[in-house]
DNA sequence: TCTGGGGTCCTAGGACCC
DNA sequence: TCTGGGGTCCTAGGACCC
């Protein structure tokens, strides 16, 4: 179970960057609305059950952060500027940023509208040169978009992302191989990619609070307690991450869901919402010339218990009628509706493939 | 304080087949 | 009558990420 030596060699001769736009949605709003600059800006759902998507740094000073319920945010910062997200605008700027990154890196992996990995290995192994190239990239982003970003540079993805988090906003962090242990060891385990609330709690109960604890923990203990992710976490704790950039990947599912402002128990209303959501997912599917073989619905009850029910098709489809029929069927026969009603309804499509794959090549006639 | 919406990946159990 | 092992596919739920 010792790491293969080739892994170490590979790790040392790669330079991966991670770029993270600072408080992206809020920063765009401040860019487009000069009167918002210097104000606490909170972007997110404005309904009674909305949550914060992004808070500007001014708003973070009030303790506001992503995923915080809007109701709480409004209490903590009554004078803030509250706005709905404008995804089309964010996408536009996001594409501009990616075009800048592509000038410097051949391989790029988009994580979200505000984050991307890129590979600078082609600029050679010399850290001084890599540093210069990445600085120039960061300068171009700021000059052309008037927005700041934070950049991390390291021998692998995990460390590059960590680097961009260590110094923000407007940060620049380069993690050289010799610095890895010193940087990682004192960090809380929750800083590791893939350690969320649940895993952090489990690690804490094992007495593993810092990355160093995780690095030195017996592997069999980690595997026993956490399964396969235990092994993976210890690798990361050692600064080892051999995953390569995935490039541009096709999405494997499409879904739309919506949370009602108030719980709904009226069956007709629920059915018409299924129809509305179905039309949207089917529209996305057709717009990208795709077909799906799985239709799924999702229901969340007032107590937050969430269920999904899915059905499979023998052949791929992009027909709104077929999808709607299946979705309504799942709803009518597989979902229990109580007097309490439901708080969320969702429709999803899975097993997605190109529309050209819809029909099996039964006959070789066309050859 | 009361919990969005869009995804990905993993796991476990059951059905089914050989 | 008691009891195989392996493999695949499907479903549902859960953790995690931004």
mmCIF file with all atom_site columns, C-alpha atoms in Angstrom, chain A residues 80-196:
data_model
loop_
_atom_site.group_PDB
_atom_site.id
_atom_site.type_symbol
_atom_site.label_atom_id
_atom_site.label_alt_id
_atom_site.label_comp_id
_atom_site.label_asym_id
_atom_site.label_entity_id
_atom_site.label_seq_id
_atom_site.pdbx_PDB_ins_code
_atom_site.Cartn_x
_atom_site.Cartn_y
_atom_site.Cartn_z
_atom_site.occupancy
_atom_site.B_iso_or_equiv
_atom_site.pdbx_formal_charge
_atom_site.auth_seq_id
_atom_site.auth_comp_id
_atom_site.auth_asym_id
_atom_site.auth_atom_id
_atom_site.pdbx_PDB_model_num
ATOM 1   C CA . UNK A 1 80  ? -28.001 45.886 3.018   1.00 0.00 ? 80  UNK A CA 1
ATOM 2   C CA . UNK A 1 81  ? -28.707 45.881 -0.706  1.00 0.00 ? 81  UNK A CA 1
ATOM 3   C CA . UNK A 1 82  ? -30.632 42.698 -1.502  1.00 0.00 ? 82  UNK A CA 1
ATOM 4   C CA . UNK A 1 83  ? -30.747 41.575 -5.137  1.00 0.00 ? 83  UNK A CA 1
ATOM 5   C CA . UNK A 1 84  ? -31.830 38.588 -7.190  1.00 0.00 ? 84  UNK A CA 1
ATOM 6   C CA . UNK A 1 85  ? -29.094 36.760 -9.121  1.00 0.00 ? 85  UNK A CA 1
ATOM 7   C CA . UNK A 1 86  ? -28.698 37.594 -12.832 1.00 0.00 ? 86  UNK A CA 1
ATOM 8   C CA . UNK A 1 87  ? -27.191 34.393 -14.151 1.00 0.00 ? 87  UNK A CA 1
ATOM 9   C CA . UNK A 1 88  ? -27.058 35.446 -17.786 1.00 0.00 ? 88  UNK A CA 1
ATOM 10  C CA . UNK A 1 89  ? -24.833 38.381 -16.867 1.00 0.00 ? 89  UNK A CA 1
ATOM 11  C CA . UNK A 1 90  ? -22.604 36.233 -14.638 1.00 0.00 ? 90  UNK A CA 1
ATOM 12  C CA . UNK A 1 91  ? -22.251 33.672 -17.407 1.00 0.00 ? 91  UNK A CA 1
ATOM 13  C CA . UNK A 1 92  ? -21.189 36.361 -19.841 1.00 0.00 ? 92  UNK A CA 1
ATOM 14  C CA . UNK A 1 93  ? -18.365 37.536 -17.576 1.00 0.00 ? 93  UNK A CA 1
ATOM 15  C CA . UNK A 1 94  ? -17.479 33.976 -16.668 1.00 0.00 ? 94  UNK A CA 1
ATOM 16  C CA . UNK A 1 95  ? -16.942 33.191 -20.341 1.00 0.00 ? 95  UNK A CA 1
ATOM 17  C CA . UNK A 1 96  ? -14.739 36.225 -20.738 1.00 0.00 ? 96  UNK A CA 1
ATOM 18  C CA . UNK A 1 97  ? -12.598 35.098 -17.803 1.00 0.00 ? 97  UNK A CA 1
ATOM 19  C CA . UNK A 1 98  ? -12.277 31.626 -19.275 1.00 0.00 ? 98  UNK A CA 1
ATOM 20  C CA . UNK A 1 99  ? -11.159 33.086 -22.583 1.00 0.00 ? 99  UNK A CA 1
ATOM 21  C CA . UNK A 1 100 ? -8.386  34.917 -20.745 1.00 0.00 ? 100 UNK A CA 1
ATOM 22  C CA . UNK A 1 101 ? -7.310  31.729 -18.961 1.00 0.00 ? 101 UNK A CA 1
ATOM 23  C CA . UNK A 1 102 ? -7.157  29.907 -22.301 1.00 0.00 ? 102 UNK A CA 1
ATOM 24  C CA . UNK A 1 103 ? -4.532  32.351 -23.540 1.00 0.00 ? 103 UNK A CA 1
ATOM 25  C CA . UNK A 1 104 ? -2.192  30.953 -20.921 1.00 0.00 ? 104 UNK A CA 1
ATOM 26  C CA . UNK A 1 105 ? -3.294  27.353 -20.471 1.00 0.00 ? 105 UNK A CA 1
ATOM 27  C CA . UNK A 1 106 ? -4.271  24.668 -22.943 1.00 0.00 ? 106 UNK A CA 1
ATOM 28  C CA . UNK A 1 107 ? -6.103  22.540 -20.384 1.00 0.00 ? 107 UNK A CA 1
ATOM 29  C CA . UNK A 1 108 ? -8.861  24.113 -18.333 1.00 0.00 ? 108 UNK A CA 1
ATOM 30  C CA . UNK A 1 109 ? -11.572 22.651 -16.117 1.00 0.00 ? 109 UNK A CA 1
ATOM 31  C CA . UNK A 1 110 ? -14.576 24.751 -15.216 1.00 0.00 ? 110 UNK A CA 1
ATOM 32  C CA . UNK A 1 111 ? -15.968 24.125 -11.739 1.00 0.00 ? 111 UNK A CA 1
ATOM 33  C CA . UNK A 1 112 ? -18.682 26.744 -11.672 1.00 0.00 ? 112 UNK A CA 1
ATOM 34  C CA . UNK A 1 113 ? -19.356 30.248 -12.968 1.00 0.00 ? 113 UNK A CA 1
ATOM 35  C CA . UNK A 1 114 ? -16.688 31.649 -10.661 1.00 0.00 ? 114 UNK A CA 1
ATOM 36  C CA . UNK A 1 115 ? -14.066 28.917 -10.469 1.00 0.00 ? 115 UNK A CA 1
ATOM 37  C CA . UNK A 1 116 ? -11.735 27.078 -12.819 1.00 0.00 ? 116 UNK A CA 1
ATOM 38  C CA . UNK A 1 117 ? -8.606  24.967 -12.766 1.00 0.00 ? 117 UNK A CA 1
ATOM 39  C CA . UNK A 1 118 ? -5.929  25.357 -15.417 1.00 0.00 ? 118 UNK A CA 1
ATOM 40  C CA . UNK A 1 119 ? -2.699  23.584 -16.247 1.00 0.00 ? 119 UNK A CA 1
ATOM 41  C CA . UNK A 1 120 ? 0.453   25.675 -16.626 1.00 0.00 ? 120 UNK A CA 1
ATOM 42  C CA . UNK A 1 121 ? 2.844   22.714 -16.903 1.00 0.00 ? 121 UNK A CA 1
ATOM 43  C CA . UNK A 1 122 ? 3.590   23.544 -20.523 1.00 0.00 ? 122 UNK A CA 1
ATOM 44  C CA . UNK A 1 123 ? 5.395   26.685 -19.339 1.00 0.00 ? 123 UNK A CA 1
ATOM 45  C CA . UNK A 1 124 ? 8.101   24.472 -17.874 1.00 0.00 ? 124 UNK A CA 1
ATOM 46  C CA . UNK A 1 125 ? 9.078   23.424 -14.368 1.00 0.00 ? 125 UNK A CA 1
ATOM 47  C CA . UNK A 1 126 ? 10.750  26.683 -13.308 1.00 0.00 ? 126 UNK A CA 1
ATOM 48  C CA . UNK A 1 127 ? 8.672   28.198 -10.463 1.00 0.00 ? 127 UNK A CA 1
ATOM 49  C CA . UNK A 1 128 ? 9.855   31.709 -11.332 1.00 0.00 ? 128 UNK A CA 1
ATOM 50  C CA . UNK A 1 129 ? 8.460   31.432 -14.839 1.00 0.00 ? 129 UNK A CA 1
ATOM 51  C CA . UNK A 1 130 ? 5.202   29.858 -13.616 1.00 0.00 ? 130 UNK A CA 1
ATOM 52  C CA . UNK A 1 131 ? 4.845   32.663 -11.115 1.00 0.00 ? 131 UNK A CA 1
ATOM 53  C CA . UNK A 1 132 ? 5.325   35.279 -13.823 1.00 0.00 ? 132 UNK A CA 1
ATOM 54  C CA . UNK A 1 133 ? 2.799   33.652 -16.163 1.00 0.00 ? 133 UNK A CA 1
ATOM 55  C CA . UNK A 1 134 ? 0.130   33.325 -13.446 1.00 0.00 ? 134 UNK A CA 1
ATOM 56  C CA . UNK A 1 135 ? 0.665   36.906 -12.316 1.00 0.00 ? 135 UNK A CA 1
ATOM 57  C CA . UNK A 1 136 ? 0.136   38.064 -15.846 1.00 0.00 ? 136 UNK A CA 1
ATOM 58  C CA . UNK A 1 137 ? -3.064  36.002 -16.139 1.00 0.00 ? 137 UNK A CA 1
ATOM 59  C CA . UNK A 1 138 ? -4.418  37.489 -12.929 1.00 0.00 ? 138 UNK A CA 1
ATOM 60  C CA . UNK A 1 139 ? -3.553  41.018 -14.103 1.00 0.00 ? 139 UNK A CA 1
ATOM 61  C CA . UNK A 1 140 ? -5.382  40.444 -17.395 1.00 0.00 ? 140 UNK A CA 1
ATOM 62  C CA . UNK A 1 141 ? -8.506  39.285 -15.572 1.00 0.00 ? 141 UNK A CA 1
ATOM 63  C CA . UNK A 1 142 ? -8.564  42.397 -13.441 1.00 0.00 ? 142 UNK A CA 1
ATOM 64  C CA . UNK A 1 143 ? -7.774  44.751 -16.306 1.00 0.00 ? 143 UNK A CA 1
ATOM 65  C CA . UNK A 1 144 ? -10.386 43.334 -18.659 1.00 0.00 ? 144 UNK A CA 1
ATOM 66  C CA . UNK A 1 145 ? -13.254 42.560 -16.281 1.00 0.00 ? 145 UNK A CA 1
ATOM 67  C CA . UNK A 1 146 ? -12.600 45.178 -13.573 1.00 0.00 ? 146 UNK A CA 1
ATOM 68  C CA . UNK A 1 147 ? -13.087 42.356 -11.069 1.00 0.00 ? 147 UNK A CA 1
ATOM 69  C CA . UNK A 1 148 ? -10.573 40.774 -8.738  1.00 0.00 ? 148 UNK A CA 1
ATOM 70  C CA . UNK A 1 149 ? -9.818  37.107 -8.345  1.00 0.00 ? 149 UNK A CA 1
ATOM 71  C CA . UNK A 1 150 ? -7.721  34.884 -6.125  1.00 0.00 ? 150 UNK A CA 1
ATOM 72  C CA . UNK A 1 151 ? -5.239  32.463 -7.631  1.00 0.00 ? 151 UNK A CA 1
ATOM 73  C CA . UNK A 1 152 ? -3.600  29.373 -6.198  1.00 0.00 ? 152 UNK A CA 1
ATOM 74  C CA . UNK A 1 153 ? -0.674  27.581 -7.851  1.00 0.00 ? 153 UNK A CA 1
ATOM 75  C CA . UNK A 1 154 ? 0.549   24.164 -6.820  1.00 0.00 ? 154 UNK A CA 1
ATOM 76  C CA . UNK A 1 155 ? 1.699   20.780 -8.107  1.00 0.00 ? 155 UNK A CA 1
ATOM 77  C CA . UNK A 1 156 ? -1.871  19.402 -8.069  1.00 0.00 ? 156 UNK A CA 1
ATOM 78  C CA . UNK A 1 157 ? -5.537  20.350 -8.064  1.00 0.00 ? 157 UNK A CA 1
ATOM 79  C CA . UNK A 1 158 ? -6.233  19.954 -4.389  1.00 0.00 ? 158 UNK A CA 1
ATOM 80  C CA . UNK A 1 159 ? -3.318  22.166 -3.360  1.00 0.00 ? 159 UNK A CA 1
ATOM 81  C CA . UNK A 1 160 ? -4.047  24.746 -6.038  1.00 0.00 ? 160 UNK A CA 1
ATOM 82  C CA . UNK A 1 161 ? -7.592  25.164 -4.755  1.00 0.00 ? 161 UNK A CA 1
ATOM 83  C CA . UNK A 1 162 ? -6.370  25.302 -1.207  1.00 0.00 ? 162 UNK A CA 1
ATOM 84  C CA . UNK A 1 163 ? -3.896  27.974 -2.253  1.00 0.00 ? 163 UNK A CA 1
ATOM 85  C CA . UNK A 1 164 ? -6.575  30.216 -3.722  1.00 0.00 ? 164 UNK A CA 1
ATOM 86  C CA . UNK A 1 165 ? -8.532  29.910 -0.460  1.00 0.00 ? 165 UNK A CA 1
ATOM 87  C CA . UNK A 1 166 ? -5.629  30.765 1.799   1.00 0.00 ? 166 UNK A CA 1
ATOM 88  C CA . UNK A 1 167 ? -5.328  34.324 0.584   1.00 0.00 ? 167 UNK A CA 1
ATOM 89  C CA . UNK A 1 168 ? -8.414  36.165 -0.582  1.00 0.00 ? 168 UNK A CA 1
ATOM 90  C CA . UNK A 1 169 ? -9.739  38.439 -1.839  1.00 0.00 ? 169 UNK A CA 1
ATOM 91  C CA . UNK A 1 170 ? -7.326  39.472 -4.568  1.00 0.00 ? 170 UNK A CA 1
ATOM 92  C CA . UNK A 1 171 ? -4.861  36.829 -3.386  1.00 0.00 ? 171 UNK A CA 1
ATOM 93  C CA . UNK A 1 172 ? -2.018  34.977 -4.997  1.00 0.00 ? 172 UNK A CA 1
ATOM 94  C CA . UNK A 1 173 ? -0.523  31.865 -3.394  1.00 0.00 ? 173 UNK A CA 1
ATOM 95  C CA . UNK A 1 174 ? 2.093   29.535 -4.757  1.00 0.00 ? 174 UNK A CA 1
ATOM 96  C CA . UNK A 1 175 ? 2.622   26.257 -2.926  1.00 0.00 ? 175 UNK A CA 1
ATOM 97  C CA . UNK A 1 176 ? 5.982   24.722 -3.747  1.00 0.00 ? 176 UNK A CA 1
ATOM 98  C CA . UNK A 1 177 ? 6.558   21.009 -3.066  1.00 0.00 ? 177 UNK A CA 1
ATOM 99  C CA . UNK A 1 178 ? 8.843   21.767 -0.130  1.00 0.00 ? 178 UNK A CA 1
ATOM 100 C CA . UNK A 1 179 ? 6.150   23.835 1.617   1.00 0.00 ? 179 UNK A CA 1
ATOM 101 C CA . UNK A 1 180 ? 3.307   21.330 1.399   1.00 0.00 ? 180 UNK A CA 1
ATOM 102 C CA . UNK A 1 181 ? 3.576   19.724 4.808   1.00 0.00 ? 181 UNK A CA 1
ATOM 103 C CA . UNK A 1 182 ? 4.147   22.965 6.657   1.00 0.00 ? 182 UNK A CA 1
ATOM 104 C CA . UNK A 1 183 ? 1.053   24.529 5.087   1.00 0.00 ? 183 UNK A CA 1
ATOM 105 C CA . UNK A 1 184 ? -1.247  21.514 5.382   1.00 0.00 ? 184 UNK A CA 1
ATOM 106 C CA . UNK A 1 185 ? -0.443  20.177 8.839   1.00 0.00 ? 185 UNK A CA 1
ATOM 107 C CA . UNK A 1 186 ? -1.960  22.930 11.014  1.00 0.00 ? 186 UNK A CA 1
ATOM 108 C CA . UNK A 1 187 ? -5.181  23.321 8.978   1.00 0.00 ? 187 UNK A CA 1
ATOM 109 C CA . UNK A 1 188 ? -8.490  22.018 10.342  1.00 0.00 ? 188 UNK A CA 1
ATOM 110 C CA . UNK A 1 189 ? -9.668  18.845 8.577   1.00 0.00 ? 189 UNK A CA 1
ATOM 111 C CA . UNK A 1 190 ? -12.689 20.736 7.255   1.00 0.00 ? 190 UNK A CA 1
ATOM 112 C CA . UNK A 1 191 ? -10.356 22.567 4.839   1.00 0.00 ? 191 UNK A CA 1
ATOM 113 C CA . UNK A 1 192 ? -9.874  19.347 2.901   1.00 0.00 ? 192 UNK A CA 1
ATOM 114 C CA . UNK A 1 193 ? -11.925 19.063 -0.255  1.00 0.00 ? 193 UNK A CA 1
ATOM 115 C CA . UNK A 1 194 ? -14.648 16.488 0.386   1.00 0.00 ? 194 UNK A CA 1
ATOM 116 C CA . UNK A 1 195 ? -14.806 16.969 4.142   1.00 0.00 ? 195 UNK A CA 1
ATOM 117 C CA . UNK A 1 196 ? -18.157 18.502 4.907   1.00 0.00 ? 196 UNK A CA 1
#
